[in-house]
Amino acid sequence: LSTKSNGDAGYQVFVDGTLGGSFPTPEVQNFLDKNQNGNLAVPLLHVDGGNPMDMEGEIYLCGRADLASERHFDGQLAHLEIFDESLTQEMVEAMYTAVMGQSLLLDSISDLASSIRAMQPEVSQGIPQYISTLRSSDIINALRDQKGASSDKTEKKELKALISELRSGDTIPCSIDVAKSGIVTPIGCEKEGLVCAALHEDLAKGKDNGICVESPEGGAYVPSPKTELPIPKAYFPLTGGSVESWPEPKYGGRKMEGLKWVKDDLFGSVLECSEERRDYVELDNVDYGIDGPFTVNLWMSHNGSSGDTFEFLFSHGNNDLDAKPWSPNEVQIYLPEVAHPAHGVVRTIVKDSNDVYEGPLSQTYLDSDGGFMNNMPRNVPGHVDLTDGKWHMITLTTRPDGSPGFSVYVDGVLGGTSPPAFIKQLQTDIPVDGGDPVKIDSNIYLCGRNDLDKDRHFGGKLAHLSLFDEALTGSQVMALYVAAAGEAA
């Protein structure tokens, strides 16, 4: 435990040579800075640490100074050192490595992310499924071969009817028990060689609540039914050169000419955007948040960046292209570039239909390391490396308990929640976004901001965009991640 070595007010706590926390947090400091500038009238918030201390009592170990019966420690202590100076992080690391060795320090840092994930509740009840079918044309060819080789007139007649049904392109309804089978199952469409996919309630018709359909190219990763995952309002696989929704092509899209589709081991043939070419995809509007709760879930793989602005993964906002993302009805997911102080996190903005812009305090955003309205440099232990070229799942969801606010997850793990705890304890003019209806009447943009600003394009791959009109729990988010990444992740 040390006051800050740079002389600032506050203090820090280290565990095994690694910085665990600092007070005031960046969010509290940002709040204080605004208060000092006279922009807020708020209750006084004390920052402890850094000013002189005048303690006359004795030091107690293994118990509190008042010897309260419920405040005693059971364990071992050694090597207590008390300095009349602040220590830098390098000094603390040196003290740890002098005893434990450099290798253990490196292990403690590299294992932080694994430790965070290990603390998540067990959510992979049952076994996730990977479901993949042949393409319809291949299924028709196989049925033709089977028909030609058959000598049974009844079988030939049935095969001819199947071929005709598949060639017509007409919808083949099916019935699916989502509670038992999940949202996709091969049961019910076996004779066609297809899968039965559940339809959102907007499209379901009575007991025929699903359709027989070929899987998306690259297959579908389906969580266990025990996770009770809701049916997406819209699901865009973004594989095989298609930007249509699945299983029903209710929602379409337009892709910029020259946009590339590249082979991928996990998802098949996926969308790859170029920041230099200013690629983007425009999808039809989906009204996923009109009642308040919603979730946006997507997979991304970043190619890296060189600028100091932002790269937008998902942009859904006001039709007024001159409006800023702080206006009502906005959902934005983007990455600060490498030269930006906040590089390394996912940044999100949510503005409900009643979130009127009232100046700088309305410029709220939440980062995947828990940062709130924080543009300070980052080096958060345990945060996922989003520039490693691997696939990462990003989830933005309102709160499942219905309270105001929203959360962002990376690879199934909760990264940050808005509003942060300190905002709840203070009377401020900072708005609480998320939870009220979001009424967006414009199209969705991928790989670029909805105003197509030339400096806001994303370079990398995107796949499997799901839009829910419900909030997801932490267990459901982790189940979505495990379904594709596997239990070992």
XYZ file of C-alpha atoms in Angstrom:
489
model
C 0.000 0.000 0.000
C 1.591 3.267 -1.092
C 0.667 6.873 -1.651
C 1.237 7.998 -5.230
C 4.882 8.435 -6.210
C 4.096 11.361 -8.522
C 2.795 13.422 -5.619
C -0.867 13.347 -6.647
C -3.521 12.884 -4.003
C -4.619 9.304 -3.465
C -3.048 5.905 -2.936
C -2.451 2.547 -4.622
C -2.541 -1.126 -3.675
C -0.259 -3.795 -5.178
C -0.464 -7.591 -4.932
C 2.594 -9.712 -5.778
C 4.289 -6.709 -7.398
C 1.356 -5.949 -9.687
C -0.839 -2.847 -9.422
C -4.296 -3.956 -8.370
C -6.088 -0.654 -7.865
C -5.623 3.080 -7.564
C -7.690 5.732 -5.791
C -9.135 7.929 -7.037
C -10.084 5.770 -10.005
C -9.876 7.437 -13.436
C -13.643 7.872 -13.384
C -13.610 9.595 -9.981
C -10.674 11.753 -11.070
C -12.524 12.771 -14.217
C -15.505 13.683 -12.056
C -13.302 15.745 -9.737
C -11.656 17.534 -12.645
C -15.038 18.603 -13.964
C -16.052 19.750 -10.487
C -12.872 21.805 -10.066
C -13.529 23.475 -13.384
C -16.820 24.724 -12.056
C -18.986 22.665 -14.409
C -20.808 20.820 -11.653
C -22.458 21.605 -8.363
C -21.992 18.396 -6.373
C -21.497 17.192 -2.813
C -17.901 17.225 -1.650
C -15.986 14.031 -2.444
C -12.898 13.423 -0.298
C -9.704 12.043 -1.839
C -7.675 10.274 0.831
C -3.897 9.839 0.744
C -1.047 12.245 0.026
C -1.569 14.741 2.833
C 0.245 14.555 6.213
C -0.893 11.935 8.744
C -0.494 12.344 12.512
C -1.052 8.928 14.105
C -0.122 8.375 17.753
C -1.522 4.894 18.367
C 0.377 1.627 18.240
C 0.456 -0.658 15.179
C -1.535 -3.874 15.433
C -0.984 -6.988 13.282
C -3.479 -9.843 12.830
C -6.258 -7.741 14.322
C -7.866 -4.301 14.180
C -6.654 -1.599 16.566
C -9.861 -1.850 18.649
C -9.385 -5.645 18.893
C -12.915 -6.293 17.658
C -13.627 -10.005 17.991
C -14.718 -10.419 14.346
C -11.667 -8.704 12.822
C -8.776 -11.122 13.437
C -6.551 -12.725 10.780
C -5.740 -16.451 10.589
C -2.476 -16.980 8.706
C 1.179 -16.033 8.532
C 2.905 -12.652 8.218
C 6.548 -11.774 7.496
C 8.812 -8.907 6.443
C 6.779 -5.817 7.313
C 8.424 -2.694 5.867
C 7.238 0.875 6.500
C 8.671 3.750 4.421
C 8.287 7.492 4.817
C 8.296 7.805 1.014
C 6.005 6.686 -1.772
C 7.181 3.720 -3.865
C 7.004 3.497 -7.644
C 5.620 0.404 -9.349
C 9.160 -0.577 -10.360
C 10.266 -0.462 -6.719
C 7.360 -2.652 -5.636
C 8.126 -5.138 -8.433
C 11.769 -5.222 -7.334
C 10.792 -6.024 -3.736
C 8.618 -8.904 -4.912
C 11.120 -10.360 -7.375
C 13.939 -10.124 -4.796
C 12.092 -12.783 -2.809
C 10.044 -14.711 -5.358
C 12.006 -14.358 -8.588
C 11.302 -12.741 -11.966
C 9.505 -15.754 -13.418
C 6.804 -15.681 -10.759
C 6.172 -11.991 -11.367
C 5.681 -12.630 -15.074
C 3.397 -15.559 -14.303
C 1.302 -13.461 -11.941
C 0.758 -10.822 -14.642
C 0.036 -13.247 -17.485
C -2.387 -15.262 -15.343
C -4.571 -12.314 -14.387
C -6.941 -12.740 -17.330
C -7.273 -16.464 -16.614
C -7.960 -15.729 -12.957
C -10.697 -13.266 -13.842
C -12.345 -15.805 -16.131
C -11.986 -18.541 -13.516
C -14.035 -16.459 -11.089
C -16.995 -16.365 -13.496
C -19.887 -18.676 -12.615
C -20.066 -22.045 -14.334
C -22.422 -21.460 -17.240
C -21.684 -24.152 -19.819
C -24.315 -26.563 -18.499
C -24.663 -29.239 -21.140
C -22.707 -29.373 -24.367
C -22.846 -26.596 -26.979
C -23.472 -27.763 -30.536
C -21.756 -27.024 -33.803
C -24.299 -27.497 -36.589
C -23.440 -27.485 -40.283
C -25.328 -28.742 -43.315
C -24.530 -29.138 -46.979
C -25.545 -26.309 -49.306
C -29.014 -26.765 -50.815
C -27.553 -27.379 -54.280
C -25.354 -30.163 -52.893
C -28.315 -31.693 -51.052
C -30.374 -31.679 -54.289
C -27.528 -33.343 -56.204
C -27.188 -36.017 -53.496
C -30.944 -36.688 -53.593
C -30.805 -36.970 -57.393
C -28.025 -39.532 -57.132
C -30.011 -41.453 -54.537
C -33.126 -41.343 -56.743
C -31.190 -42.563 -59.756
C -29.714 -45.475 -57.827
C -33.026 -46.537 -56.262
C -35.221 -49.259 -57.742
C -38.070 -48.656 -55.297
C -40.912 -46.705 -56.975
C -42.233 -45.349 -53.672
C -38.798 -44.103 -52.643
C -38.250 -42.534 -56.087
C -41.559 -40.684 -55.760
C -40.668 -39.383 -52.291
C -37.219 -38.287 -53.445
C -38.702 -36.505 -56.457
C -41.087 -34.611 -54.158
C -38.206 -33.641 -51.856
C -36.121 -32.382 -54.772
C -39.057 -30.377 -56.096
C -39.680 -28.899 -52.624
C -36.052 -27.819 -52.228
C -35.791 -26.413 -55.763
C -38.922 -24.305 -55.334
C -37.312 -22.224 -52.587
C -40.590 -22.207 -50.673
C -40.444 -22.006 -46.877
C -40.571 -25.405 -45.192
C -42.091 -24.970 -41.703
C -41.074 -27.027 -38.691
C -41.853 -27.161 -34.987
C -39.105 -26.747 -32.390
C -39.206 -27.008 -28.598
C -36.657 -24.321 -27.752
C -36.576 -25.281 -24.062
C -35.437 -28.815 -24.948
C -33.609 -28.403 -28.251
C -32.275 -24.849 -28.181
C -32.788 -22.357 -30.976
C -31.374 -24.640 -33.724
C -31.661 -28.416 -34.035
C -31.271 -31.038 -36.794
C -34.413 -32.746 -35.470
C -37.510 -32.182 -37.608
C -35.830 -31.535 -40.945
C -33.770 -34.704 -41.310
C -35.295 -35.893 -44.577
C -34.428 -32.613 -46.269
C -30.899 -32.668 -44.838
C -31.557 -29.287 -43.199
C -31.843 -27.921 -39.667
C -34.899 -26.593 -37.869
C -34.195 -23.008 -36.761
C -36.480 -21.195 -34.331
C -38.110 -17.989 -35.527
C -38.476 -14.826 -33.479
C -42.024 -14.298 -32.250
C -42.501 -11.624 -34.930
C -42.266 -14.353 -37.599
C -43.469 -17.511 -35.828
C -46.886 -18.873 -36.828
C -48.540 -21.064 -34.204
C -46.923 -24.427 -33.652
C -44.804 -23.926 -36.777
C -42.360 -21.740 -34.882
C -39.362 -22.658 -37.024
C -38.261 -23.282 -40.584
C -36.159 -25.946 -42.248
C -33.088 -24.247 -43.634
C -29.479 -24.906 -44.543
C -27.028 -23.711 -41.915
C -25.062 -20.508 -42.513
C -21.863 -21.124 -44.433
C -19.270 -22.051 -41.846
C -21.940 -23.537 -39.589
C -23.746 -22.321 -36.502
C -22.475 -22.444 -32.919
C -25.460 -23.129 -30.657
C -25.299 -22.877 -26.835
C -26.854 -25.551 -24.655
C -30.650 -25.259 -24.271
C -30.083 -25.050 -20.503
C -28.792 -21.500 -20.912
C -32.310 -20.403 -21.989
C -30.885 -18.111 -24.649
C -33.653 -16.012 -26.228
C -34.251 -16.102 -29.978
C -32.513 -13.136 -31.630
C -34.631 -10.414 -33.179
C -32.149 -10.608 -36.064
C -29.043 -12.696 -36.704
C -26.534 -11.897 -39.450
C -23.914 -14.657 -39.916
C -21.893 -12.396 -42.283
C -20.360 -15.486 -43.908
C -20.216 -16.889 -47.423
C -20.550 -13.505 -49.110
C -24.026 -12.843 -47.685
C -25.169 -9.918 -45.524
C -28.753 -11.203 -45.169
C -30.261 -12.250 -41.861
C -30.711 -15.950 -41.024
C -32.753 -18.168 -40.877
C -35.269 -15.911 -42.638
C -33.831 -13.232 -44.966
C -36.194 -10.642 -43.460
C -33.336 -8.149 -43.175
C -30.969 -7.498 -46.036
C -28.022 -5.245 -46.581
C -25.683 -3.570 -49.004
C -21.949 -4.062 -49.046
C -19.460 -1.656 -50.534
C -18.110 -2.743 -53.906
C -14.743 -4.441 -53.555
C -15.403 -5.662 -50.017
C -13.450 -8.878 -49.389
C -14.562 -12.226 -48.043
C -11.698 -14.310 -46.679
C -11.380 -17.920 -45.603
C -11.418 -18.442 -41.860
C -10.866 -21.591 -39.788
C -13.529 -20.739 -37.191
C -16.375 -19.190 -39.180
C -15.740 -20.223 -42.799
C -15.711 -17.382 -45.340
C -16.008 -14.106 -43.424
C -16.316 -10.391 -44.029
C -13.007 -8.480 -43.982
C -13.015 -4.683 -43.972
C -10.147 -2.395 -44.918
C -9.609 0.865 -43.079
C -7.619 2.243 -46.023
C -10.388 1.467 -48.553
C -12.966 2.853 -46.113
C -15.030 -0.315 -46.370
C -18.428 -0.585 -44.757
C -21.635 -2.628 -44.790
C -25.104 -1.124 -44.488
C -27.792 -3.374 -42.989
C -31.540 -2.831 -42.859
C -32.848 -1.216 -39.697
C -33.788 -3.608 -36.869
C -35.970 -2.223 -34.064
C -34.348 -4.274 -31.305
C -34.615 -1.723 -28.462
C -38.061 -0.185 -28.825
C -39.174 -1.584 -25.450
C -35.924 -0.747 -23.663
C -34.005 -4.029 -23.168
C -31.616 -5.095 -25.951
C -28.327 -6.871 -26.645
C -25.826 -6.489 -29.489
C -23.393 -9.393 -29.850
C -20.696 -9.743 -32.518
C -17.325 -11.353 -33.210
C -14.361 -9.281 -34.402
C -10.714 -9.778 -35.321
C -8.656 -6.589 -35.520
C -5.889 -6.079 -38.096
C -4.284 -3.303 -36.060
C -4.239 0.461 -36.579
C -1.896 3.425 -36.875
C -3.997 6.522 -36.169
C -5.187 8.388 -33.101
C -8.954 8.403 -33.713
C -11.501 5.563 -33.628
C -12.557 2.514 -35.658
C -16.282 1.719 -35.571
C -17.411 -1.908 -35.489
C -21.151 -1.270 -35.120
C -22.904 2.051 -35.640
C -26.652 2.537 -35.368
C -27.872 6.047 -34.845
C -29.774 9.132 -35.754
C -30.751 9.683 -39.371
C -29.434 13.239 -39.044
C -25.845 12.765 -40.239
C -24.868 16.105 -38.711
C -25.863 14.889 -35.246
C -23.172 13.675 -32.879
C -23.305 10.231 -31.208
C -24.482 11.908 -27.990
C -27.922 12.556 -29.505
C -31.016 10.507 -28.596
C -31.309 7.004 -30.128
C -27.685 5.928 -30.539
C -25.885 2.592 -30.135
C -22.176 2.696 -31.003
C -19.365 0.132 -30.569
C -15.855 1.188 -31.556
C -12.114 0.917 -30.870
C -9.675 3.721 -29.960
C -6.708 3.488 -32.356
C -3.121 2.743 -31.360
C -2.043 6.371 -30.875
C -5.126 7.214 -28.812
C -4.555 7.202 -25.016
C -7.385 4.706 -24.478
C -6.095 2.238 -27.082
C -6.696 -1.383 -26.123
C -10.333 -1.218 -25.038
C -13.734 -1.442 -26.685
C -15.688 1.798 -26.288
C -19.481 1.926 -26.277
C -22.179 4.602 -26.371
C -25.862 4.059 -25.636
C -28.381 6.890 -25.846
C -32.063 6.205 -25.231
C -34.875 8.053 -26.973
C -35.216 10.369 -23.954
C -31.494 11.169 -23.565
C -31.434 14.786 -24.701
C -28.015 16.347 -25.294
C -27.299 18.956 -22.601
C -23.614 19.686 -23.072
C -20.332 17.995 -22.070
C -21.891 15.974 -19.251
C -24.017 14.163 -21.838
C -20.864 12.898 -23.569
C -20.933 9.614 -21.670
C -19.232 6.427 -22.836
C -18.262 3.110 -21.274
C -15.074 1.144 -21.989
C -14.495 -2.594 -21.717
C -11.985 -2.143 -18.870
C -14.646 -0.449 -16.748
C -13.549 3.085 -17.660
C -16.359 5.643 -17.706
C -15.862 8.953 -19.540
C -12.163 8.174 -19.276
C -9.635 9.172 -21.962
C -6.585 8.620 -19.782
C -3.835 6.177 -20.879
C -4.583 2.540 -20.100
C -2.655 -0.437 -18.883
C -5.266 -2.499 -17.120
C -3.916 -5.879 -15.906
C -5.902 -8.806 -17.243
C -7.709 -6.971 -20.056
C -7.983 -9.002 -23.246
C -5.492 -8.093 -26.005
C -7.803 -7.009 -28.794
C -4.974 -6.486 -31.303
C -3.629 -10.054 -31.290
C -5.323 -10.912 -34.607
C -7.550 -13.509 -32.915
C -11.340 -13.603 -32.792
C -12.975 -11.823 -29.844
C -16.636 -11.654 -28.906
C -18.021 -8.227 -27.980
C -21.351 -7.949 -26.160
C -23.287 -4.799 -25.294
C -26.410 -5.364 -23.213
C -28.837 -3.462 -21.039
C -29.296 -4.725 -17.500
C -31.259 -7.976 -17.173
C -32.868 -6.813 -13.910
C -34.498 -3.914 -15.781
C -32.646 -1.173 -13.901
C -31.171 1.765 -15.849
C -27.740 1.278 -17.376
C -25.846 -1.143 -19.599
C -22.797 -3.399 -19.609
C -20.045 -4.428 -22.010
C -18.439 -7.883 -22.132
C -15.323 -9.126 -23.928
C -15.003 -12.864 -24.602
C -17.871 -13.609 -22.243
C -16.364 -11.737 -19.287
C -17.930 -8.581 -17.833
C -15.648 -5.643 -18.600
C -17.601 -2.623 -17.408
C -21.000 -1.397 -16.278
C -22.625 2.011 -16.655
C -23.316 3.894 -14.503
C -20.288 3.082 -12.312
C -20.765 2.681 -8.593
C -19.473 6.132 -7.657
C -22.082 7.852 -9.852
C -24.854 6.075 -7.943
C -23.600 7.516 -4.660
C -23.556 11.144 -5.807
C -26.162 13.588 -6.991
C -24.867 14.637 -10.397
C -26.140 15.895 -13.721
C -24.435 13.009 -15.529
C -27.255 11.058 -17.270
C -27.844 7.340 -16.828
C -28.099 5.813 -20.300
C -29.633 2.472 -21.213
C -32.825 0.728 -20.168
C -35.360 3.100 -21.693
C -36.701 2.630 -25.246
C -34.285 3.149 -28.138
C -36.157 4.154 -31.296
C -33.732 4.214 -34.213
C -35.210 4.685 -37.684
C -32.030 4.408 -39.760
C -29.897 1.577 -41.091
C -27.092 -0.216 -39.254
C -23.494 0.343 -40.332
C -20.645 -2.109 -39.845
C -16.937 -1.234 -40.259
C -17.744 2.480 -40.284
C -19.718 5.143 -38.457
C -23.227 5.887 -39.699
C -22.124 9.278 -41.077
C -19.337 7.477 -43.034
C -16.675 9.803 -41.630
C -13.480 8.927 -43.518
C -11.495 8.592 -40.265
C -13.897 6.195 -38.544
C -13.506 2.953 -40.529
C -12.507 -0.421 -39.068
C -9.801 -2.688 -40.421
C -10.428 -6.338 -39.632
C -12.936 -9.173 -39.756
C -16.507 -9.324 -38.457
C -18.866 -12.287 -38.096
C -22.031 -13.538 -36.388
C -23.875 -10.355 -35.442
C -26.872 -11.071 -33.186
C -29.435 -8.470 -32.145
C -31.734 -9.367 -29.252
C -34.736 -7.422 -27.968
C -33.925 -8.735 -24.497
C -31.071 -8.153 -22.083
C -28.736 -11.132 -21.606
C -27.439 -12.360 -18.275
C -23.740 -12.919 -17.648
C -24.304 -16.674 -17.880
C -25.966 -16.348 -21.286
C -23.167 -14.137 -22.602
C -20.543 -16.625 -21.456
C -22.552 -19.472 -23.029
C -22.500 -17.657 -26.394
C -18.721 -17.321 -26.134
C -18.093 -20.913 -25.052
C -20.298 -22.251 -27.858
C -17.831 -20.956 -30.459
C -14.545 -20.693 -28.554
C -14.897 -24.019 -26.722
C -14.790 -25.047 -23.067
C -11.003 -24.640 -22.947
C -11.356 -20.884 -23.475
